[in-house]
PDB file of N, CA and C in Angstrom:
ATOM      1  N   UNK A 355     -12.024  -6.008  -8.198  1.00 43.00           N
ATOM      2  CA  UNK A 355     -13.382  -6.385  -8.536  1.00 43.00           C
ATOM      3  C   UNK A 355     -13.864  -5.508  -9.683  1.00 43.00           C
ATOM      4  N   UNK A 356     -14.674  -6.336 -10.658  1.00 41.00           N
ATOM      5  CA  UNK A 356     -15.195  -5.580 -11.779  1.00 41.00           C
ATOM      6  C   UNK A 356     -16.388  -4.803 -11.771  1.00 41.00           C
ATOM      7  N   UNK A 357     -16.583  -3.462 -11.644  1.00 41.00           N
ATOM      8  CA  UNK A 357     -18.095  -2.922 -11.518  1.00 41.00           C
ATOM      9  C   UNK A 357     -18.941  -3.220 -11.783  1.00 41.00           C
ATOM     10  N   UNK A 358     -20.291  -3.854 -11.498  1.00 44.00           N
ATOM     11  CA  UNK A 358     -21.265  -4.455 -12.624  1.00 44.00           C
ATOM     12  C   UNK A 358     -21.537  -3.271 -13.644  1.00 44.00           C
ATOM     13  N   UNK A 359     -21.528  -2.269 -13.726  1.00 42.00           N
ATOM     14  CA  UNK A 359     -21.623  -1.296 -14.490  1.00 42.00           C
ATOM     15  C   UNK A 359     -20.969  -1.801 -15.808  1.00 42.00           C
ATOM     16  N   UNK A 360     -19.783  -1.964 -15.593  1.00 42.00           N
ATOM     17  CA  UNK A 360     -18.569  -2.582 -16.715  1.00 42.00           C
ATOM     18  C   UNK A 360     -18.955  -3.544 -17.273  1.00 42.00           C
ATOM     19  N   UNK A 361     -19.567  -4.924 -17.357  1.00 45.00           N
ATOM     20  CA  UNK A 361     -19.829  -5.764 -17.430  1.00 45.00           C
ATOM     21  C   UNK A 361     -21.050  -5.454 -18.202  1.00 45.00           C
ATOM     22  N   UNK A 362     -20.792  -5.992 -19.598  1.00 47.00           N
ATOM     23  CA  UNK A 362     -22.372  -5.763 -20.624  1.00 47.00           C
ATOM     24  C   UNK A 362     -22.623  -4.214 -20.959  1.00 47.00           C
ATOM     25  N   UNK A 363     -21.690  -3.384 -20.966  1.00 44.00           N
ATOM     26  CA  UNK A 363     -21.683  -2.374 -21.451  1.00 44.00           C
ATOM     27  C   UNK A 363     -20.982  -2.025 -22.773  1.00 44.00           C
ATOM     28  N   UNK A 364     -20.140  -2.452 -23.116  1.00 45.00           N
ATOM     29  CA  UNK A 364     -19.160  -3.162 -24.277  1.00 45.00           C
ATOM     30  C   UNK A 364     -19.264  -4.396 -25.509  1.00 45.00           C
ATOM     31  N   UNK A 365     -18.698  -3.673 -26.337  1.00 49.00           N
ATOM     32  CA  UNK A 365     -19.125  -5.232 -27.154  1.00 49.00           C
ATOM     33  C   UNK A 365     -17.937  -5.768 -27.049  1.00 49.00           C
ATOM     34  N   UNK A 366     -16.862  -5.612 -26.247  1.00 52.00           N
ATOM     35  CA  UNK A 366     -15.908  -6.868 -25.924  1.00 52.00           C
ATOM     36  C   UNK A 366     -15.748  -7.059 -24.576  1.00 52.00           C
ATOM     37  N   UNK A 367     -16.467  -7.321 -24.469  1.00 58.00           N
ATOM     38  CA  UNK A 367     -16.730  -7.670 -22.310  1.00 58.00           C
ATOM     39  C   UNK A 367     -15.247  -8.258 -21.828  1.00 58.00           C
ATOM     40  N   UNK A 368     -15.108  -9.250 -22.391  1.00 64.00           N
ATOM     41  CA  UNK A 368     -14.137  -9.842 -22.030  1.00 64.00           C
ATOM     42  C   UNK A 368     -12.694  -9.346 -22.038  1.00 64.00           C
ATOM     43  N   UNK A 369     -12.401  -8.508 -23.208  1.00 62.00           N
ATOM     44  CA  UNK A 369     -11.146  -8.075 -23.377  1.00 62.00           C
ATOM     45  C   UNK A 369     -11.018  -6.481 -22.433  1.00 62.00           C
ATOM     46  N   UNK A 370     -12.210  -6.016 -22.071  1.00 53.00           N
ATOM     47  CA  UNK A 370     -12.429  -4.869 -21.470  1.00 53.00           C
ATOM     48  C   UNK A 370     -12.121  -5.198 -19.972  1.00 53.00           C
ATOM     49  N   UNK A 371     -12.827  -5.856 -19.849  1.00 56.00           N
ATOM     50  CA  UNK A 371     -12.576  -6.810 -18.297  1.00 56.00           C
ATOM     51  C   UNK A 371     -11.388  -7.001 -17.706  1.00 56.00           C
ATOM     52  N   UNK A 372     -10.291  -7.957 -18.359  1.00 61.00           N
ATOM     53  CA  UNK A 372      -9.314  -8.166 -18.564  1.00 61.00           C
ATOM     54  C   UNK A 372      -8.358  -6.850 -18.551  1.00 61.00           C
ATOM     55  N   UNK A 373      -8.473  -6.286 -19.457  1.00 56.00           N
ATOM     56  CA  UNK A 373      -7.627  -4.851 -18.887  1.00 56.00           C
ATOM     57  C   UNK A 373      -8.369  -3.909 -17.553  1.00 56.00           C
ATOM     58  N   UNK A 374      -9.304  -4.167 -17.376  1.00 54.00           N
ATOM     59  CA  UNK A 374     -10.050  -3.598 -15.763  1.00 54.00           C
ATOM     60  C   UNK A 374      -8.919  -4.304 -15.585  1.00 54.00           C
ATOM     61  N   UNK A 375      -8.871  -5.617 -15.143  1.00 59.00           N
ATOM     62  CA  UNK A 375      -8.501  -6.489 -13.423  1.00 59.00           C
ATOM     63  C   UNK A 375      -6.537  -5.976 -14.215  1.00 59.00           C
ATOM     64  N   UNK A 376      -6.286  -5.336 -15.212  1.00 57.00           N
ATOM     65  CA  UNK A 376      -4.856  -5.672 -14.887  1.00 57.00           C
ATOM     66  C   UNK A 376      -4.574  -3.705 -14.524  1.00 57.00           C
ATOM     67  N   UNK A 377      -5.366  -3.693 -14.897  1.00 56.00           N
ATOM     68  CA  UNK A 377      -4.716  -1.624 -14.129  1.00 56.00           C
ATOM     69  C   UNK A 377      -5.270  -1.676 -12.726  1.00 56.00           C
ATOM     70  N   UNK A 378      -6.327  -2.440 -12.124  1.00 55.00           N
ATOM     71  CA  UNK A 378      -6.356  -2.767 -11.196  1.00 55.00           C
ATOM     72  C   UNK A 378      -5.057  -2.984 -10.253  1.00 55.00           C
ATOM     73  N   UNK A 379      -5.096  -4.456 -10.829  1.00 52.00           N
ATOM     74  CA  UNK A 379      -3.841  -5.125  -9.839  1.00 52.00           C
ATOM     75  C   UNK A 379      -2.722  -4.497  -9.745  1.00 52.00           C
ATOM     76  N   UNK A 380      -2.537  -3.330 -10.522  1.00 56.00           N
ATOM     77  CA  UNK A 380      -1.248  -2.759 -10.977  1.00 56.00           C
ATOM     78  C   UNK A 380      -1.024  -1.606  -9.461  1.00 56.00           C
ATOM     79  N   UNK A 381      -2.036  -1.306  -8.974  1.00 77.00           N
ATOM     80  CA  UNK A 381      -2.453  -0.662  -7.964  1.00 77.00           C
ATOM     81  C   UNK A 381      -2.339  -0.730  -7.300  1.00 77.00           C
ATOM     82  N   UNK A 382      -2.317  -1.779  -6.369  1.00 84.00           N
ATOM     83  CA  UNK A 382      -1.925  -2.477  -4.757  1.00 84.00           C
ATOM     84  C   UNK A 382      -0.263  -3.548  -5.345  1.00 84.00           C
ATOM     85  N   UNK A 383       0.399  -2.952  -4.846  1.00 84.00           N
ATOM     86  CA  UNK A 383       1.446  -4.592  -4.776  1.00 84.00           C
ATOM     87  C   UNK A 383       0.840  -5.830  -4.242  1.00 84.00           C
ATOM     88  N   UNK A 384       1.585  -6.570  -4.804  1.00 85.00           N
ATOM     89  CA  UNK A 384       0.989  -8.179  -3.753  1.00 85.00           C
ATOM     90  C   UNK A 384       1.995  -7.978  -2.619  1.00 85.00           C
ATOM     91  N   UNK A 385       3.097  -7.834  -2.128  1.00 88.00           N
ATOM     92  CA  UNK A 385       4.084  -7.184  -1.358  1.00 88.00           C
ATOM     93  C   UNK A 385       4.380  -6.562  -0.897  1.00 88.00           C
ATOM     94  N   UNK A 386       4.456  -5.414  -0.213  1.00 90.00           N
ATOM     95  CA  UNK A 386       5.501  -3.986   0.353  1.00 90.00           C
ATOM     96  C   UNK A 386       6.476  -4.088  -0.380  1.00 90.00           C
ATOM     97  N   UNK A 387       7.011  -2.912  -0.900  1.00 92.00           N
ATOM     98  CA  UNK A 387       8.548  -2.714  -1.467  1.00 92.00           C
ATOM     99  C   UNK A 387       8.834  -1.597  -0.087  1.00 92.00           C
ATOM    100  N   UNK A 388      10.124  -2.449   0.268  1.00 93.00           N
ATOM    101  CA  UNK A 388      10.983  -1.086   1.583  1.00 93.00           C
ATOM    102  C   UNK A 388      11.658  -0.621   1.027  1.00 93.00           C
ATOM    103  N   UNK A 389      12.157   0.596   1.276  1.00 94.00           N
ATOM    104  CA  UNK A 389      13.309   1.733   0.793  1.00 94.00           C
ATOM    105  C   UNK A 389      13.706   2.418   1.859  1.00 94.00           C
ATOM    106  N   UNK A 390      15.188   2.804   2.102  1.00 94.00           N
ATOM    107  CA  UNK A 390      15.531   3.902   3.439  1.00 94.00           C
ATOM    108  C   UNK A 390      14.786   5.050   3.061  1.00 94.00           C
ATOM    109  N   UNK A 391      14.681   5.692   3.961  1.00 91.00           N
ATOM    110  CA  UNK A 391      13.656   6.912   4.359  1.00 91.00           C
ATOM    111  C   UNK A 391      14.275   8.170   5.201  1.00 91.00           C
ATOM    112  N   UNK A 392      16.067   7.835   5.000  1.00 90.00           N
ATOM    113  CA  UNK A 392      16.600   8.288   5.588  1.00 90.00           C
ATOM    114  C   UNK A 392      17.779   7.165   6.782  1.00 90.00           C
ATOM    115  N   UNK A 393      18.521   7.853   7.860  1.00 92.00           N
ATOM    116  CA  UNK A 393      19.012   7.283   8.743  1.00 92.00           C
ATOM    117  C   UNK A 393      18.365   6.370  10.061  1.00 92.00           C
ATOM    118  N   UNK A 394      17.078   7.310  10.078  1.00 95.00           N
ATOM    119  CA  UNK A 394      15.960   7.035  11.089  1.00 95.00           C
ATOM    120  C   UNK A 394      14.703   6.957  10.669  1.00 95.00           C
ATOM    121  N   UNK A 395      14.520   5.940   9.423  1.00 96.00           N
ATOM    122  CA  UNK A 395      13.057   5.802   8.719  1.00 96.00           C
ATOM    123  C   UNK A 395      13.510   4.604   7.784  1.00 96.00           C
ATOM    124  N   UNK A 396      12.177   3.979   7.282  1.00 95.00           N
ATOM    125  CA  UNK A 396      11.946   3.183   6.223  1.00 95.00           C
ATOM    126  C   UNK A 396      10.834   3.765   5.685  1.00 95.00           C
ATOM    127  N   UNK A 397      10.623   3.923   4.388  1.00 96.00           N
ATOM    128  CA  UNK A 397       9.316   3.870   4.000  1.00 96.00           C
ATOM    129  C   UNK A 397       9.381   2.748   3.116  1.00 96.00           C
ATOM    130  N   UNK A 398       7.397   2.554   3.591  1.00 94.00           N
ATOM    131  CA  UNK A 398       6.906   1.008   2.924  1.00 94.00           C
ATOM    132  C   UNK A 398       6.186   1.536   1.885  1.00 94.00           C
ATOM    133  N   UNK A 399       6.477   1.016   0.620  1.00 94.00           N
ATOM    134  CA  UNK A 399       5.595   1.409  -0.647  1.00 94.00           C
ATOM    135  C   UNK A 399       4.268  -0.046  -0.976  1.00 94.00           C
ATOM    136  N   UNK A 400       3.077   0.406  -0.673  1.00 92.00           N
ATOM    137  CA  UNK A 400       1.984  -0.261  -0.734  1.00 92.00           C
ATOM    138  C   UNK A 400       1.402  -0.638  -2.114  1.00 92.00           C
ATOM    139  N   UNK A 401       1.587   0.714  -2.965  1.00 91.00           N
ATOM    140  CA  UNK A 401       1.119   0.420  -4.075  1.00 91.00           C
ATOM    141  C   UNK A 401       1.572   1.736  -5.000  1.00 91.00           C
ATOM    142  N   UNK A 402       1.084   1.991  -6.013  1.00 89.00           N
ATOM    143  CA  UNK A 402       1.730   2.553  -7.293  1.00 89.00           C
ATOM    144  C   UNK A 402       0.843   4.274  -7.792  1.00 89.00           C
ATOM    145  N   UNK A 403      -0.347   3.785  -7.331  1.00 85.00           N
ATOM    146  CA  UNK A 403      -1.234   4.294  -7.546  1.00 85.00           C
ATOM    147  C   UNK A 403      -2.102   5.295  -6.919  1.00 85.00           C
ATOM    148  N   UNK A 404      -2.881   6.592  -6.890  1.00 84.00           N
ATOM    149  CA  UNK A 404      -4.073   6.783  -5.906  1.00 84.00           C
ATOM    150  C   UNK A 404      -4.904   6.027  -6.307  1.00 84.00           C
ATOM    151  N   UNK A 405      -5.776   5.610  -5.075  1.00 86.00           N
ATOM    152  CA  UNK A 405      -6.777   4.913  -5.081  1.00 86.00           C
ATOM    153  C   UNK A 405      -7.548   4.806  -3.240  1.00 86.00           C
ATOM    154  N   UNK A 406      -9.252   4.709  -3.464  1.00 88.00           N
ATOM    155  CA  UNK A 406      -9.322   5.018  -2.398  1.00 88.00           C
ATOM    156  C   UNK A 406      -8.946   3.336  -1.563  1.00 88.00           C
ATOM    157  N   UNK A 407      -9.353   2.317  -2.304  1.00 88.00           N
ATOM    158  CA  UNK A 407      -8.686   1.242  -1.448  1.00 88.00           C
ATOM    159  C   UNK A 407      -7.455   0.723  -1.029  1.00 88.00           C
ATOM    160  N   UNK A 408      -6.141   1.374  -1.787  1.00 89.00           N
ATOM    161  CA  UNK A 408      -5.060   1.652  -1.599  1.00 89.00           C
ATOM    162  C   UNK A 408      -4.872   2.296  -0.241  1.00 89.00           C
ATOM    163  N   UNK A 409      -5.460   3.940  -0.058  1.00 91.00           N
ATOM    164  CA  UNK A 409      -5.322   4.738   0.931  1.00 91.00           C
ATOM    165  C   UNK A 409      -5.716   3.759   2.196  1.00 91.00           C
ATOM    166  N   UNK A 410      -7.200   2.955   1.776  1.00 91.00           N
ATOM    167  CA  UNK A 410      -7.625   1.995   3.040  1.00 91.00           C
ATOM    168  C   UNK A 410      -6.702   1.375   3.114  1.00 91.00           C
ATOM    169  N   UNK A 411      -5.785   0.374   2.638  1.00 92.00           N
ATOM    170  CA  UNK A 411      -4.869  -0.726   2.772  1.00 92.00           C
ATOM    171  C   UNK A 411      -3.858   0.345   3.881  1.00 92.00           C
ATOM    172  N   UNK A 412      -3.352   1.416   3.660  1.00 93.00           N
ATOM    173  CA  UNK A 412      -2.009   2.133   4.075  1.00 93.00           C
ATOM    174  C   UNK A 412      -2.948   2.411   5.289  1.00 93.00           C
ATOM    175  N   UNK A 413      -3.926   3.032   5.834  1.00 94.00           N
ATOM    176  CA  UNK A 413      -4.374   3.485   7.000  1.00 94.00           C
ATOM    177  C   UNK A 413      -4.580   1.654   7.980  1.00 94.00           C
ATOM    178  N   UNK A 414      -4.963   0.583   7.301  1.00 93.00           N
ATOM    179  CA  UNK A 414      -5.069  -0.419   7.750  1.00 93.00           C
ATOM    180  C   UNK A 414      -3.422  -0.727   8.576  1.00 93.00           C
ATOM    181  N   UNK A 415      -2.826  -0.994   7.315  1.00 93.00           N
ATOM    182  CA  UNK A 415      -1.609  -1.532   7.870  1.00 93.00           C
ATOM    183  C   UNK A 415      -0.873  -0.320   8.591  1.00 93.00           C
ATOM    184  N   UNK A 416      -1.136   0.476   9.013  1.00 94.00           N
ATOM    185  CA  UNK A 416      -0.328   1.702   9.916  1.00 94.00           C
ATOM    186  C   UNK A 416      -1.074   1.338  11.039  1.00 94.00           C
ATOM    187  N   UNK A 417      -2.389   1.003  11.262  1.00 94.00           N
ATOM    188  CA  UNK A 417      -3.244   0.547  12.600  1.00 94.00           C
ATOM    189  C   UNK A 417      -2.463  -0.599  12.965  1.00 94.00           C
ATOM    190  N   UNK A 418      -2.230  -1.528  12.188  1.00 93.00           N
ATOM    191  CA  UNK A 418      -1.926  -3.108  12.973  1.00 93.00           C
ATOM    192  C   UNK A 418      -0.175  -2.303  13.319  1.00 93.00           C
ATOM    193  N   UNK A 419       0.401  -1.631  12.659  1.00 93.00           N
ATOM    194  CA  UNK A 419       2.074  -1.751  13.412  1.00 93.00           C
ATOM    195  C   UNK A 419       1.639  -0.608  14.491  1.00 93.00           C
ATOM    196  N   UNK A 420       0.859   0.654  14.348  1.00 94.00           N
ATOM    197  CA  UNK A 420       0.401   0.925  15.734  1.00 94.00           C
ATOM    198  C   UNK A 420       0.394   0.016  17.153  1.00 94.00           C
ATOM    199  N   UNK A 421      -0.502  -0.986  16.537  1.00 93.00           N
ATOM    200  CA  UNK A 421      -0.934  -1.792  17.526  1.00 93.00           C
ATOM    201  C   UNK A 421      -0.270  -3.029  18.119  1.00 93.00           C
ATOM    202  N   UNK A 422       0.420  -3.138  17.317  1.00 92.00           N
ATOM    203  CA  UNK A 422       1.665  -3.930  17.493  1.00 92.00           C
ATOM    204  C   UNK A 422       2.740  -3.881  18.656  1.00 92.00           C
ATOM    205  N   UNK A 423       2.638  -2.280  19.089  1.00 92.00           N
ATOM    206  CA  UNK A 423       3.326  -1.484  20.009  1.00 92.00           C
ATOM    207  C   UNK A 423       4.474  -2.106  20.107  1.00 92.00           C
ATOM    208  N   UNK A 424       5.673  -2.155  18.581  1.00 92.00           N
ATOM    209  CA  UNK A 424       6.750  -2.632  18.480  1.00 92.00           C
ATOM    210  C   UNK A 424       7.943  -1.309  18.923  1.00 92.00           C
ATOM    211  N   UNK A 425       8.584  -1.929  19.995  1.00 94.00           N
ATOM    212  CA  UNK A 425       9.472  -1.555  20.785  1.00 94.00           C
ATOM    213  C   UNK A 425      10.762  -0.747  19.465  1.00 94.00           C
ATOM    214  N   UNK A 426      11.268   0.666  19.717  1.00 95.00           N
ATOM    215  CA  UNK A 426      11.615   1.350  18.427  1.00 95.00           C
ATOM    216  C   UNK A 426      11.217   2.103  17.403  1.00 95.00           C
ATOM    217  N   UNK A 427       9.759   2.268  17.383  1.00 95.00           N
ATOM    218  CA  UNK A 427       8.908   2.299  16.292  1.00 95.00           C
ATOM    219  C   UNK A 427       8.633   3.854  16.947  1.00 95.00           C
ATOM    220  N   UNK A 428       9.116   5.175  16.391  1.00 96.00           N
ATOM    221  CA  UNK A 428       8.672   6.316  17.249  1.00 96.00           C
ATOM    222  C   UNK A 428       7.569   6.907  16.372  1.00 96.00           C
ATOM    223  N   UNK A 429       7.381   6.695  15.156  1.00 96.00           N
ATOM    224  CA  UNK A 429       6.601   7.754  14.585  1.00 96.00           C
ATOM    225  C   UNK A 429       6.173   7.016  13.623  1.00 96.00           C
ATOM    226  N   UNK A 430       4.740   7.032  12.658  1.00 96.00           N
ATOM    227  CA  UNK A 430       4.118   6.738  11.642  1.00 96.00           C
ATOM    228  C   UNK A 430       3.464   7.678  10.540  1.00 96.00           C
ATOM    229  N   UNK A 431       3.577   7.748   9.462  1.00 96.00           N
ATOM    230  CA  UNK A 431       3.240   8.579   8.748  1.00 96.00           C
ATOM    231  C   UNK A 431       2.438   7.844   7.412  1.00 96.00           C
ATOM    232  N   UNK A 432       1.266   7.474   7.611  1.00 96.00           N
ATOM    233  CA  UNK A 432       0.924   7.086   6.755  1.00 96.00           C
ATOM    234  C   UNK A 432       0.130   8.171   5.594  1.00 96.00           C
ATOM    235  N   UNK A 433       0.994   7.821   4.005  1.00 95.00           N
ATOM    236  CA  UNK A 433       0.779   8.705   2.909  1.00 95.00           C
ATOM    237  C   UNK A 433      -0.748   8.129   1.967  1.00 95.00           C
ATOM    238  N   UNK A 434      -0.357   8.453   0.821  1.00 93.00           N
ATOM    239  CA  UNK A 434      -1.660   7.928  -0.063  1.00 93.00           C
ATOM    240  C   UNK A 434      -1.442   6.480  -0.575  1.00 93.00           C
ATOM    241  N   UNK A 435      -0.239   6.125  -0.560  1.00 94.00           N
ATOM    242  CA  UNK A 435       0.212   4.866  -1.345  1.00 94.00           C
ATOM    243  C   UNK A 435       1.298   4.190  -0.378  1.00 94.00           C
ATOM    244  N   UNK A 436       1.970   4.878   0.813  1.00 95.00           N
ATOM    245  CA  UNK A 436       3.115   4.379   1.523  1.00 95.00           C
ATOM    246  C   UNK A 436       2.899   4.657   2.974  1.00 95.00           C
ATOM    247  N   UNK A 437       3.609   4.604   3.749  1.00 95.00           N
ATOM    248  CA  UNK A 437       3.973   4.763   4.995  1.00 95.00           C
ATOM    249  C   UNK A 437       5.277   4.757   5.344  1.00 95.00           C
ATOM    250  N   UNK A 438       5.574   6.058   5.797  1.00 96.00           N
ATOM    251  CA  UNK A 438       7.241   6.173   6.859  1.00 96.00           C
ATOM    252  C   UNK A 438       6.867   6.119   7.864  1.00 96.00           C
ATOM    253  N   UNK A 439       7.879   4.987   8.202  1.00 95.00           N
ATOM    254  CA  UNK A 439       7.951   4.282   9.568  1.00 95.00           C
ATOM    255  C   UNK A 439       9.068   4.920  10.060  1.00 95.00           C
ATOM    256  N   UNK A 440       9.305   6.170  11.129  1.00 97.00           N
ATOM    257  CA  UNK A 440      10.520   6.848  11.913  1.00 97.00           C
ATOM    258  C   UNK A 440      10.833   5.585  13.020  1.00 97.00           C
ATOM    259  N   UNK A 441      12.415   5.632  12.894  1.00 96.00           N
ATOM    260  CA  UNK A 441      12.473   4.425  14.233  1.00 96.00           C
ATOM    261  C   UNK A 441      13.626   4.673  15.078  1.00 96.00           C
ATOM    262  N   UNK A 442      14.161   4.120  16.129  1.00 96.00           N
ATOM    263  CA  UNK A 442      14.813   4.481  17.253  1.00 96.00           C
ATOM    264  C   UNK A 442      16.342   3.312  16.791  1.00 96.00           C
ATOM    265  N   UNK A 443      17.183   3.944  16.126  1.00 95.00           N
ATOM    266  CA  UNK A 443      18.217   2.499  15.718  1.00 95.00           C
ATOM    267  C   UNK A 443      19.030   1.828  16.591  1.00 95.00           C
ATOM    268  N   UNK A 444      18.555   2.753  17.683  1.00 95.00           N
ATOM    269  CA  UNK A 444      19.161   2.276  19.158  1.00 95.00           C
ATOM    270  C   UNK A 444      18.335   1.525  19.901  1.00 95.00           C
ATOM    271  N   UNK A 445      17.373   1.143  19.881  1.00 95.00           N
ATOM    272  CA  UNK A 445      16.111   0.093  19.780  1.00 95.00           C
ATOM    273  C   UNK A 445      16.293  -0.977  18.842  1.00 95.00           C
ATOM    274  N   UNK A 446      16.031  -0.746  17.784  1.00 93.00           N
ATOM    275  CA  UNK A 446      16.040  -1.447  16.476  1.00 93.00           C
ATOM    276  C   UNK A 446      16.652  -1.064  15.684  1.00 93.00           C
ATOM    277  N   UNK A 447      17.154  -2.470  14.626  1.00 91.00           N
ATOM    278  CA  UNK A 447      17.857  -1.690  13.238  1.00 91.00           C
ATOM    279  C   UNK A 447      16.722  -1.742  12.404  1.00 91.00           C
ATOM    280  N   UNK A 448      17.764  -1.260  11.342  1.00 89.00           N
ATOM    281  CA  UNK A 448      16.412  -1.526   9.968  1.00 89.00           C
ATOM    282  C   UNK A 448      15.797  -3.019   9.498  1.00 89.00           C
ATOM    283  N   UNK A 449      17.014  -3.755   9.715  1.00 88.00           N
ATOM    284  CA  UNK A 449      17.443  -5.479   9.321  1.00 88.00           C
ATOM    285  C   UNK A 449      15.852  -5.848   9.839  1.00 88.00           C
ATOM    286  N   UNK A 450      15.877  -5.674  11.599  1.00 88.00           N
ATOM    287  CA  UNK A 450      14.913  -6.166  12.329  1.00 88.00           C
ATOM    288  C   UNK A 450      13.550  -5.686  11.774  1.00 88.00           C
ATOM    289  N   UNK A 451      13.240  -4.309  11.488  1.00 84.00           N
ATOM    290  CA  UNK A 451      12.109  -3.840  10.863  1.00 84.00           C
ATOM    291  C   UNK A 451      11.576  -4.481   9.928  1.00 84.00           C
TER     292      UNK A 451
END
């Protein structure tokens, strides 16, 4: 979202704008990217960036697999941009994660 601040502060609104929404978007993935995290971890990469709605997105999505109370899942570590997920591979593999 564009600040109204931003908007009519510039004499090229539009081209200013436009680079807002793309360092923006550059910020959150539309996706998770997974990576091993080790033998007994994945970490999920959320986004690229600090940001405080980023940090919200990673504390969000660490609540719902909390809550999920998925069988394997021993530990959560949610960072500024990611989350390591520690897991039990004798429970679960990674495949299943």
């Amino acid at each position: 979202m564009i600040p109204p601040w931003w908007i009519g502060s510039h004499s090229q609104d539009e081209k200013h704008a436009r680079i807002f929404r793309q360092v923006a978007a550059a910020m959150i993935f539309s996706a998770p990217e997974f990576r091993p995290g080790g033998d007994r971890a994945i970490l999920m990469l959320l986004g690229d960036e600090m940001s405080f709605d980023l940090n919200f997105l990673v504390h969000s999505v660490a609540k719902r697999i909390r809550d999920s109370e998925t069988r394997g899942i021993v530990e959560l570590i949610p960072e500024m941009a990611s989350i390591l997920v520690s897991y039990d591979p004798e429970l679960i593999s990674y495949d299943a994660l």
